[in-house]
Tab-separated table of C-alpha atoms in Angstrom:
chain	number	residue	atom	x	y	z
A	1	MET	CA	119.508	109.536	165.143
A	2	ARG	CA	119.083	105.878	166.054
A	3	ARG	CA	115.784	105.649	164.195
A	4	SER	CA	117.327	106.977	160.995
A	5	ALA	CA	120.374	104.690	161.323
A	6	ASN	CA	118.573	101.981	159.346
A	7	LEU	CA	118.590	104.359	156.399
A	8	TRP	CA	121.857	106.250	156.575
A	9	LEU	CA	124.090	103.406	157.784
A	10	PRO	CA	123.535	101.178	154.702
A	11	LEU	CA	123.924	104.226	152.432
A	12	LEU	CA	127.153	105.186	154.187
A	13	SER	CA	128.436	101.607	153.874
A	14	ILE	CA	127.690	101.574	150.146
A	15	LEU	CA	129.407	104.943	149.710
A	16	VAL	CA	132.519	103.799	151.601
A	17	ALA	CA	132.624	100.536	149.632
A	18	ALA	CA	132.370	102.471	146.361
A	19	ILE	CA	135.194	104.850	147.351
A	20	VAL	CA	137.440	101.973	148.474
A	21	THR	CA	136.716	100.051	145.251
A	22	ILE	CA	137.659	103.065	143.139
A	23	ALA	CA	140.881	103.357	145.145
A	24	ASN	CA	141.535	99.635	144.607
A	25	LEU	CA	141.223	100.107	140.841
A	26	GLU	CA	144.286	102.338	141.008
A	27	ILE	CA	146.093	100.283	143.645
A	28	GLN	CA	145.904	97.067	141.649
A	29	LYS	CA	147.264	98.814	138.539
A	30	ARG	CA	150.343	99.883	140.477
A	31	TYR	CA	151.046	97.118	142.958
A	32	SER	CA	149.304	93.857	141.985
A	33	ARG	CA	151.759	91.371	140.473
A	34	PHE	CA	150.279	87.984	141.306
A	35	ASP	CA	146.650	86.987	140.918
A	36	ASP	CA	144.348	84.525	142.688
A	37	PHE	CA	141.085	86.025	141.435
A	38	ALA	CA	141.042	85.300	137.698
A	39	PRO	CA	140.757	81.466	137.935
A	40	ARG	CA	137.647	81.749	140.118
A	41	TRP	CA	136.075	84.642	138.220
A	42	THR	CA	136.664	82.918	134.880
A	43	ALA	CA	135.348	79.574	136.155
A	44	ALA	CA	132.071	81.236	137.200
A	45	ARG	CA	131.737	83.431	134.104
A	46	TRP	CA	132.554	80.733	131.556
A	47	TRP	CA	130.262	78.198	133.198
A	48	LEU	CA	127.354	80.659	133.043
A	49	ARG	CA	128.098	81.638	129.450
A	50	THR	CA	129.060	78.340	127.850
A	51	GLY	CA	128.451	75.609	130.409
A	52	ALA	CA	132.193	74.814	130.388
A	53	SER	CA	133.563	72.880	133.358
A	54	PRO	CA	135.570	75.043	135.779
A	55	TYR	CA	138.348	72.462	135.447
A	56	SER	CA	138.412	72.454	131.621
A	57	GLU	CA	141.294	73.550	129.430
A	58	GLU	CA	138.963	76.127	127.869
A	59	THR	CA	138.450	77.801	131.243
A	60	TYR	CA	142.178	77.642	131.966
A	61	ALA	CA	142.989	79.252	128.594
A	62	GLN	CA	140.585	82.110	129.313
A	63	THR	CA	142.188	82.653	132.712
A	64	LYS	CA	145.672	82.859	131.205
A	65	LEU	CA	144.412	85.270	128.563
A	66	ILE	CA	142.861	87.600	131.149
A	67	GLN	CA	145.918	87.509	133.399
A	68	GLY	CA	148.127	88.264	130.400
A	69	ASP	CA	145.959	91.207	129.339
A	70	TYR	CA	146.405	92.864	132.731
A	71	GLY	CA	150.025	91.901	133.358
A	72	LEU	CA	149.204	89.533	136.222
A	73	ALA	CA	151.005	86.294	137.011
A	74	PRO	CA	149.315	83.202	138.498
A	75	ASN	CA	150.438	82.080	141.926
A	76	GLY	CA	152.883	79.212	142.223
A	77	PHE	CA	150.298	76.701	143.399
A	78	ASP	CA	147.360	76.730	140.966
A	79	ASN	CA	149.244	78.219	137.980
A	80	GLY	CA	145.994	79.713	136.733
A	81	HIS	CA	143.811	76.626	137.223
A	82	PHE	CA	140.640	76.434	139.305
A	83	VAL	CA	141.633	73.979	142.042
A	84	GLU	CA	138.857	74.200	144.653
A	85	PRO	CA	135.702	72.070	144.986
A	86	ALA	CA	133.165	73.284	142.431
A	87	PHE	CA	130.747	74.738	144.994
A	88	TYR	CA	133.125	77.643	145.670
A	89	ILE	CA	132.065	79.015	142.284
A	90	TYR	CA	128.843	80.149	143.981
A	91	PHE	CA	130.752	82.933	145.754
A	92	PHE	CA	131.886	84.378	142.419
A	93	LEU	CA	128.699	84.092	140.382
A	94	PRO	CA	127.518	87.672	141.200
A	95	LEU	CA	130.950	89.084	140.338
A	96	SER	CA	131.083	87.181	137.041
A	97	PHE	CA	128.549	89.642	135.574
A	98	ILE	CA	131.011	92.515	136.125
A	99	GLU	CA	134.048	93.235	133.987
A	100	PHE	CA	137.174	91.575	135.356
A	101	ILE	CA	139.175	94.589	136.499
A	102	VAL	CA	136.197	96.157	138.328
A	103	ALA	CA	135.141	92.829	139.825
A	104	ARG	CA	138.694	92.275	141.066
A	105	ALA	CA	138.829	95.737	142.666
A	106	PHE	CA	135.488	95.093	144.384
A	107	TRP	CA	136.740	91.707	145.605
A	108	MET	CA	139.766	93.455	147.122
A	109	THR	CA	137.302	95.709	148.958
A	110	VAL	CA	135.498	92.636	150.295
A	111	LEU	CA	138.830	91.264	151.494
A	112	GLU	CA	139.796	94.527	153.199
A	113	PHE	CA	136.534	94.611	155.114
A	114	SER	CA	136.956	90.899	155.913
A	115	VAL	CA	140.401	91.498	157.427
A	116	MET	CA	139.148	94.368	159.581
A	117	VAL	CA	136.160	92.338	160.755
A	118	THR	CA	138.506	89.427	161.533
A	119	VAL	CA	140.497	91.677	163.871
A	120	TRP	CA	137.298	92.846	165.612
A	121	LEU	CA	136.090	89.258	165.946
A	122	SER	CA	139.459	88.159	167.354
A	123	ILE	CA	139.346	90.944	169.951
A	124	ASP	CA	135.793	90.052	170.975
A	125	LEU	CA	136.518	86.315	170.913
A	126	VAL	CA	139.034	86.556	173.753
A	127	GLY	CA	137.236	89.339	175.646
A	128	PHE	CA	139.947	91.968	175.186
A	129	LYS	CA	138.329	95.229	176.297
A	130	ALA	CA	139.181	97.918	173.780
A	131	THR	CA	137.370	101.082	172.727
A	132	THR	CA	135.834	101.435	169.271
A	133	LEU	CA	138.688	103.772	168.307
A	134	GLU	CA	141.315	101.285	169.496
A	135	LYS	CA	139.639	98.442	167.601
A	136	SER	CA	139.483	100.583	164.472
A	137	ILE	CA	143.197	101.416	164.672
A	138	LEU	CA	144.151	97.806	165.409
A	139	SER	CA	142.056	96.665	162.441
A	140	ALA	CA	143.328	99.284	160.012
A	141	LEU	CA	146.953	98.511	160.840
A	142	VAL	CA	146.482	94.871	159.828
A	143	LEU	CA	145.641	96.033	156.298
A	144	ILE	CA	149.256	97.177	155.867
A	145	PHE	CA	150.714	94.118	157.607
A	146	PRO	CA	152.832	92.747	154.711
A	147	PRO	CA	151.694	89.073	154.771
A	148	VAL	CA	148.039	90.190	154.795
A	149	ALA	CA	148.513	93.079	152.360
A	150	LYS	CA	150.047	90.664	149.833
A	151	ALA	CA	146.963	88.447	150.019
A	152	ILE	CA	144.737	91.470	149.350
A	153	LEU	CA	146.879	92.660	146.429
A	154	SER	CA	146.696	89.202	144.866
A	155	ALA	CA	142.892	89.197	145.456
A	156	SER	CA	143.165	85.912	147.322
A	157	VAL	CA	140.036	84.212	148.584
A	158	LEU	CA	141.561	83.317	151.958
A	159	PRO	CA	140.995	86.504	154.018
A	160	LEU	CA	137.230	86.065	153.632
A	161	PHE	CA	137.394	82.495	154.882
A	162	MET	CA	139.707	83.421	157.736
A	163	MET	CA	136.921	85.768	158.810
A	164	PHE	CA	134.410	82.901	158.545
A	165	LEU	CA	136.705	80.715	160.655
A	166	ILE	CA	137.145	83.231	163.491
A	167	TRP	CA	133.468	84.187	163.306
A	168	GLY	CA	132.501	80.531	163.607
A	169	CYS	CA	134.717	80.191	166.690
A	170	GLN	CA	133.054	83.208	168.280
A	171	LEU	CA	129.560	81.850	167.605
A	172	ALA	CA	130.498	78.448	169.016
A	173	LEU	CA	131.718	79.980	172.278
A	174	LYS	CA	128.366	81.782	172.477
A	175	ARG	CA	126.634	78.368	172.126
A	176	GLN	CA	125.349	79.222	168.634
A	177	GLY	CA	126.330	75.882	167.150
A	178	THR	CA	124.193	76.092	164.001
A	179	GLY	CA	125.782	79.301	162.727
A	180	ALA	CA	129.244	78.098	163.741
A	181	GLY	CA	128.760	74.814	161.886
A	182	ILE	CA	127.737	76.571	158.671
A	183	LEU	CA	130.740	78.917	158.748
A	184	LEU	CA	133.282	76.213	159.589
A	185	LEU	CA	131.990	73.914	156.838
A	186	LEU	CA	132.344	76.726	154.281
A	187	CYS	CA	136.032	76.907	155.221
A	188	LEU	CA	136.761	73.215	154.722
A	189	GLY	CA	137.654	73.182	151.014
A	190	LEU	CA	139.838	76.291	151.115
A	191	VAL	CA	141.223	76.096	154.641
A	192	PRO	CA	141.510	72.327	155.255
A	193	GLU	CA	143.177	73.007	158.600
A	194	SER	CA	139.781	74.288	159.750
A	195	LEU	CA	138.730	70.639	160.159
A	196	LEU	CA	140.879	70.522	163.312
A	197	VAL	CA	139.155	73.643	164.660
A	198	ALA	CA	135.768	72.121	163.810
A	199	THR	CA	136.735	68.926	165.673
A	200	PHE	CA	137.634	70.937	168.774
A	201	LEU	CA	134.379	72.908	168.660
A	202	MET	CA	132.268	69.797	168.017
A	203	ALA	CA	133.782	68.093	171.063
A	204	TRP	CA	133.489	71.230	173.207
A	205	LEU	CA	129.825	71.794	172.353
A	206	ALA	CA	128.983	68.075	172.608
A	207	SER	CA	130.413	68.062	176.141
A	208	ARG	CA	127.815	70.735	176.892
A	209	ARG	CA	125.030	68.615	175.343
A	210	ASP	CA	124.821	70.709	172.192
A	211	ASN	CA	125.093	68.680	168.983
A	212	SER	CA	123.795	71.410	166.680
A	213	PHE	CA	127.290	72.155	165.346
A	214	SER	CA	128.100	68.597	164.257
A	215	ARG	CA	124.578	68.046	162.914
A	216	VAL	CA	124.502	71.126	160.671
A	217	TYR	CA	128.146	70.575	159.635
A	218	LEU	CA	127.383	67.102	158.273
A	219	ILE	CA	123.986	68.017	156.780
A	220	GLU	CA	125.419	71.059	155.030
A	221	LEU	CA	128.321	69.001	153.656
A	222	VAL	CA	125.923	66.470	152.124
A	223	PHE	CA	123.724	69.278	150.786
A	224	LEU	CA	126.631	71.069	149.077
A	225	ILE	CA	127.926	67.853	147.524
A	226	VAL	CA	124.487	66.829	146.206
A	227	VAL	CA	123.563	70.276	144.812
A	228	THR	CA	126.980	70.642	143.198
A	229	TRP	CA	126.744	67.125	141.775
A	230	ILE	CA	123.430	68.095	140.118
A	231	LEU	CA	124.968	71.229	138.553
A	232	PHE	CA	128.373	69.675	137.824
A	233	PRO	CA	127.802	65.900	137.455
A	234	ASP	CA	131.496	64.980	137.079
A	235	TRP	CA	132.996	67.593	139.368
A	236	VAL	CA	134.606	65.239	141.890
A	237	ALA	CA	136.538	63.279	139.251
A	238	GLU	CA	137.487	66.451	137.359
A	239	TRP	CA	138.559	68.250	140.506
A	240	PHE	CA	140.688	65.346	141.689
A	241	GLY	CA	142.152	64.727	138.238
A	242	ASN	CA	142.983	68.401	137.757
A	243	PHE	CA	144.738	68.530	141.123
A	244	VAL	CA	146.744	65.376	140.465
A	245	ARG	CA	147.889	66.703	137.088
A	246	LEU	CA	149.127	69.858	138.773
A	247	HIS	CA	150.648	68.109	141.795
A	248	PRO	CA	151.283	64.396	141.202
A	249	ASP	CA	153.049	64.016	144.571
A	250	LEU	CA	153.251	65.745	147.959
A	251	SER	CA	156.271	67.882	147.165
A	252	TRP	CA	153.987	70.939	147.158
A	253	VAL	CA	153.411	70.656	150.917
A	254	ASN	CA	155.493	73.318	152.641
A	255	THR	CA	154.300	74.051	156.177
A	256	PRO	CA	156.094	76.494	158.495
A	257	LEU	CA	157.530	73.447	160.275
A	258	ASN	CA	158.873	72.172	156.946
A	259	GLN	CA	160.657	75.465	156.488
A	260	LEU	CA	162.012	75.294	160.013
A	261	ALA	CA	163.262	71.755	159.423
A	262	GLN	CA	165.010	72.821	156.225
A	263	LEU	CA	167.371	74.979	158.261
A	264	LYS	CA	169.223	71.677	158.590
A	265	PRO	CA	168.794	70.324	155.026
A	266	ALA	CA	170.584	67.007	155.549
A	267	ASP	CA	167.993	65.743	158.041
A	268	GLY	CA	165.140	68.030	156.987
A	269	LYS	CA	162.552	65.343	156.183
A	270	ILE	CA	163.075	63.419	159.407
A	271	ILE	CA	163.040	66.581	161.508
A	272	SER	CA	159.862	67.739	159.747
A	273	ILE	CA	158.053	64.456	160.466
A	274	ILE	CA	159.116	64.587	164.123
A	275	LEU	CA	158.019	68.224	164.491
A	276	HIS	CA	154.605	67.570	162.945
A	277	GLY	CA	154.130	64.470	165.085
A	278	LEU	CA	155.012	66.332	168.276
A	279	LEU	CA	152.708	69.191	167.316
A	280	GLY	CA	149.832	66.756	166.782
A	281	ILE	CA	150.450	65.182	170.190
A	282	TRP	CA	150.641	68.622	171.801
A	283	LEU	CA	147.280	69.515	170.270
A	284	LEU	CA	145.648	66.348	171.639
A	285	VAL	CA	147.133	66.971	175.090
A	286	GLU	CA	145.655	70.491	175.094
A	287	TRP	CA	142.250	69.036	174.213
A	288	TYR	CA	142.318	66.441	176.981
A	289	GLY	CA	139.528	67.022	179.494
A	290	ILE	CA	137.646	69.311	177.129
A	291	GLY	CA	134.364	68.635	178.911
A	292	THR	CA	135.645	70.157	182.160
A	293	PHE	CA	136.959	73.447	180.732
A	294	SER	CA	135.581	76.611	182.313
A	295	ASP	CA	134.555	79.412	179.945
A	296	ARG	CA	137.778	81.301	180.658
A	297	LYS	CA	139.883	78.194	180.117
A	298	SER	CA	137.950	77.368	176.930
A	299	VAL	CA	138.903	80.723	175.422
A	300	TRP	CA	142.575	80.091	176.210
A	301	LYS	CA	142.405	76.553	174.785
A	302	LEU	CA	140.744	77.782	171.588
A	303	ALA	CA	143.378	80.509	171.137
A	304	MET	CA	146.082	77.881	171.680
A	305	THR	CA	144.380	75.546	169.181
A	306	LEU	CA	144.260	78.241	166.500
A	307	ASN	CA	147.883	79.139	167.194
A	308	LEU	CA	149.076	75.522	166.910
A	309	ILE	CA	146.980	74.825	163.823
A	310	TYR	CA	148.740	77.709	162.082
A	311	PHE	CA	151.851	75.523	161.948
A	312	PHE	CA	149.929	72.989	159.817
A	313	ASN	CA	149.421	75.696	157.159
A	314	LEU	CA	150.149	73.571	154.078
A	315	LEU	CA	151.692	76.315	151.934
A	316	THR	CA	153.014	78.755	154.565
A	317	GLN	CA	150.685	81.449	153.277
A	318	GLY	CA	151.138	84.647	155.236
A	319	VAL	CA	147.410	85.361	155.545
A	320	TYR	CA	147.225	82.385	157.935
A	321	LEU	CA	148.970	84.604	160.480
A	322	LEU	CA	145.472	85.941	161.185
A	323	LEU	CA	144.978	82.708	163.156
A	324	ALA	CA	147.516	83.987	165.683
A	325	LEU	CA	145.525	87.154	166.408
A	326	PRO	CA	143.247	85.646	169.088
A	327	ALA	CA	146.340	84.479	170.992
A	328	LEU	CA	147.960	87.897	170.559
A	329	PHE	CA	144.912	89.777	171.840
A	330	LEU	CA	144.438	87.295	174.675
A	331	GLY	CA	147.984	88.093	175.772
A	332	TYR	CA	147.170	91.800	175.651
A	333	LYS	CA	143.986	91.230	177.626
A	334	LEU	CA	145.911	89.461	180.388
A	335	LEU	CA	148.585	92.156	180.394
A	336	VAL	CA	145.935	94.819	180.945
A	337	GLU	CA	144.209	92.721	183.638
A	338	LYS	CA	147.489	92.312	185.465
A	339	TRP	CA	149.165	95.694	185.031
A	340	LYS	CA	146.321	98.058	183.978
A	341	ILE	CA	147.702	101.184	182.279
A	342	ILE	CA	151.256	99.848	182.077
A	343	GLY	CA	149.861	96.682	180.516
A	344	LYS	CA	147.941	98.679	177.898
A	345	ILE	CA	151.009	100.758	177.045
A	346	SER	CA	153.097	97.583	176.791
A	347	SER	CA	150.452	96.031	174.525
A	348	TRP	CA	150.527	98.936	172.094
A	349	ILE	CA	154.322	99.002	172.079
A	350	GLY	CA	154.366	95.272	171.357
A	351	TYR	CA	151.757	95.578	168.593
A	352	LEU	CA	153.492	98.470	166.859
A	353	GLY	CA	156.869	96.800	167.349
A	354	LEU	CA	155.664	93.672	165.542
A	355	PHE	CA	154.454	95.763	162.631
A	356	ALA	CA	157.750	97.636	162.480
A	357	ILE	CA	159.696	94.368	162.340
A	358	TYR	CA	157.546	92.888	159.561
A	359	ILE	CA	157.435	96.092	157.509
A	360	ASN	CA	161.186	96.641	157.839
A	361	ARG	CA	161.774	93.014	156.810
A	362	PHE	CA	159.522	93.416	153.780
A	363	PHE	CA	161.194	96.593	152.522
A	364	SER	CA	164.672	95.157	153.069
A	365	GLU	CA	163.728	91.999	151.112
A	366	PRO	CA	160.611	92.814	148.989
A	367	ASP	CA	158.622	89.710	148.147
A	368	LEU	CA	155.083	89.735	146.737
A	369	THR	CA	154.688	85.959	146.419
A	370	PHE	CA	151.965	84.316	148.495
A	371	MET	CA	154.357	82.041	150.435
A	372	GLU	CA	156.351	83.441	153.335
A	373	THR	CA	159.968	82.679	154.114
A	374	THR	CA	160.952	81.169	157.460
A	375	PHE	CA	161.461	84.302	159.566
A	376	PRO	CA	158.146	86.119	158.870
A	377	ALA	CA	156.276	82.800	158.868
A	378	ILE	CA	157.536	81.784	162.310
A	379	LEU	CA	158.061	85.026	164.265
A	380	LEU	CA	154.482	86.015	165.195
A	381	PRO	CA	153.099	82.521	165.998
A	382	LEU	CA	156.170	81.684	168.081
A	383	LEU	CA	155.831	84.908	170.061
A	384	THR	CA	152.126	84.325	170.670
A	385	LEU	CA	152.888	80.737	171.689
A	386	ILE	CA	155.351	82.024	174.297
A	387	VAL	CA	152.794	84.591	175.510
A	388	LEU	CA	150.103	81.919	175.880
A	389	GLN	CA	152.435	79.684	177.886
A	390	TRP	CA	153.606	82.579	180.038
A	391	PHE	CA	150.045	83.408	181.050
A	392	ARG	CA	148.840	79.809	181.131
A	393	TRP	CA	148.065	79.635	184.866
A	394	TRP	CA	146.445	83.080	185.016
A	395	ALA	CA	144.320	82.284	181.970
A	396	THR	CA	143.242	78.740	182.858
A	397	GLU	CA	143.192	78.517	186.652
A	398	SER	CA	142.846	82.013	188.090
A	399	PRO	CA	139.529	83.891	187.746
A	400	GLU	CA	141.592	86.922	186.673
A	401	ALA	CA	145.230	87.665	186.036
A	402	LEU	CA	146.229	88.955	189.450
A	403	ILE	CA	149.743	89.100	190.855
A	404	GLU	CA	150.361	86.119	193.068
A	405	SER	CA	150.580	86.974	196.763
A	406	ASP	CA	153.205	85.538	199.069
């Protein structure tokens, strides 16, 4: 059986991917309203066919035409324009040879697998011991988690790069700095908050006399810029100019803390600045003494870092809630360590309860836009923040989460 796995496992994977893609063809006809895929697919296809810049009006016109043909609306941020650094076109070049609607369905399949892998990686990252069946159920449930499901229905690029981010964190903790550096650098242009994660991992690995992460991160950055400059000589100026035309000021920035501050509109700007400043200080305090962290403490600090960085999410996109999963599963791990079977039961009740709250909220106030309102944007990361603080001593000082003796 094991010897033949090299043959039947890839065939099974291809078969499953084909079935899921066919299902996605029907799903997107019924439920997709907003679209993040067309600007990237069109940018790749039109560049290959005509040599047109991904930032050109010609490319934009083609995107609008395609979205109109399929009844899709652009998201509220790019409005149908390609707004990323030009090297992200490379990810869409293979798909540009396929007709749009099929390519979009296949991309949704890629995102669904990415989300499930992200859950598995998050579980393994914090050392939460779960069976294969439990991991499969935990992963599958995230696919119907409304903030994530909306990103898949819009064929967003972000779930894939969330997977890269968590994967890079896992590799770094395993002292595989080269792989971690490559993955974190790939996230930079689409998930700018990943720069803070990369800074943490660079410092953590450097304190252990491993500079492979920082070295490959910088070399890869130069390589991508140079290669892209050869293929798209004016891409930096066009990219920057295109972005400024779309967003001439910073009014587009809308982090979860901005939303929280707007609960008191009169002093919203001042409160927002204070909250972001305090969060930045908190992050630095958590990083203090990074060279002395034990492996167990390092896992807790990384989960805390990911949880805090979520609040810097520039557009309050719900898919960023995946960054809170390591903290959530770390809390479950400590519950099981401390209370065994009762802890596992409590973990499942908590997990299912969270899903029930989010799903009930979605159906009571349906919203398919990519930005989340205050309650769903804040609930999960605040809960995981409380869980991390509650278990802080057990996770950072005690070798395992045992009940304190008198």
